[in-house]
């Protein structure tokens, strides 16, 4: 078997393939140089089932050891006593099932220990005795079902513990983390835990996604908690220092405990059956809020005071309308996702008024046909908005987002990039006519050059008496009512009769009428003033004339 051993060495490191314990103890026959000065050793396909106290006699100066893809199933206590300088031990894809007490005896300098993708099922309470400098412990992708109470008692310097992808069930021992000074990260994801309550645990990042948690305690030390895809229905604790909380895919209905976590900057509550009247107006520092699949109802209070919010996801909420005045406090909002709802229309004039910094408006999947969707994309171009935050749908946007008929190929190419040059221009008067049509007029089709707008036809109209009225930007029907070969049709206001035309003209020019009335008043006042001045001037001249006509004698006599 020693003939099969391959050894490649550099001045400070060696790679050995298919070694046994005997081959490692006697490296002269397989390695081209002496190994007593080697500091890093990588073993691949270890061809023995255990490590003994003599295995590393030839490597007294090792600081890093990797044992990958072998038959190793047992480590005798004291196997590493001959390598006191070892700081990094990495054992991957082997068959170790048990760590006995004092397994790592002699490794007082060890800082990183990884036992990954093995068959580890049992850890003795004193397995990590002597590892006082251990800072990183990784035991992922094993078959652990439980942990001893005082497992980490000898390793108070731990800053990172990764126990993901095991079979840890129910709850962990209450005092298991008591002796740890402070953890930067604790990863317990992809296990079977049902509860997690450690009020005294000093940990910054806690990863708990893909468990079976029903309750979650958020203490005063956590800054980031990821607990997606559990069964959480109740939150407790203050979460005073939390800045990121991710709870996608749980059973949370009451979001009021979150309202006290005023330092949050990112909150994810997608796929939770939230109460429709849930509000988030106390989270004034929030920058990202994801509420997809929550059936939330939006009111003036829902997002009040959230001036720092930059991203808001409201997709899949069966929204029937998009009232931008409800977002009036979101002055810094850059991305609004309202995809896959049932929104009837979008008023881009209100969007520009209430969300002046908006850069992305995702509107895919609202049941619009290709004709209407093309028209909406024209407005996105005019207002320099992107329809896809990441640009993944650039070439297939119309195909994936339109309902029913497809737009012409040219329209799809033009609408695929909302940042293209040569933006179309729709006159402001025409936009007002579309977004704020008069309740006493009906809509007709007025040809507009095809370079400015696309063909639109109202999806549905409301009849009142004998007049059809539309509000906002209407959805089209499956078949446009007017279609020309050379011109594109848009709804504009048209008169019903001469009398209606005159009333519409007066009603639409109230400022002009006010100006005319004011002008007439000033003119009348001016004429009257001139008449008064002329009258007084005339009287003065008459007085002077009387004195000048007196004869000289009378004048002297008068004097």
PDB file of C-alpha atoms in Angstrom, residues 537-550:
ATOM      1  CA  UNK A 537     -59.483 120.605 -12.058  1.00  0.00           C
ATOM      2  CA  UNK A 538     -62.446 122.234 -13.778  1.00  0.00           C
ATOM      3  CA  UNK A 539     -63.591 123.880 -10.516  1.00  0.00           C
ATOM      4  CA  UNK A 540     -60.152 125.394  -9.795  1.00  0.00           C
ATOM      5  CA  UNK A 541     -60.001 126.937 -13.209  1.00  0.00           C
ATOM      6  CA  UNK A 542     -63.408 128.596 -12.725  1.00  0.00           C
ATOM      7  CA  UNK A 543     -62.261 130.210  -9.438  1.00  0.00           C
ATOM      8  CA  UNK A 544     -59.166 131.768 -11.076  1.00  0.00           C
ATOM      9  CA  UNK A 545     -61.214 133.095 -13.963  1.00  0.00           C
ATOM     10  CA  UNK A 546     -63.607 135.012 -11.626  1.00  0.00           C
ATOM     11  CA  UNK A 547     -60.770 136.983 -10.020  1.00  0.00           C
ATOM     12  CA  UNK A 548     -59.139 137.876 -13.309  1.00  0.00           C
ATOM     13  CA  UNK A 549     -62.389 139.386 -14.803  1.00  0.00           C
ATOM     14  CA  UNK A 550     -62.928 141.990 -12.067  1.00  0.00           C
TER      15      UNK A 550
END
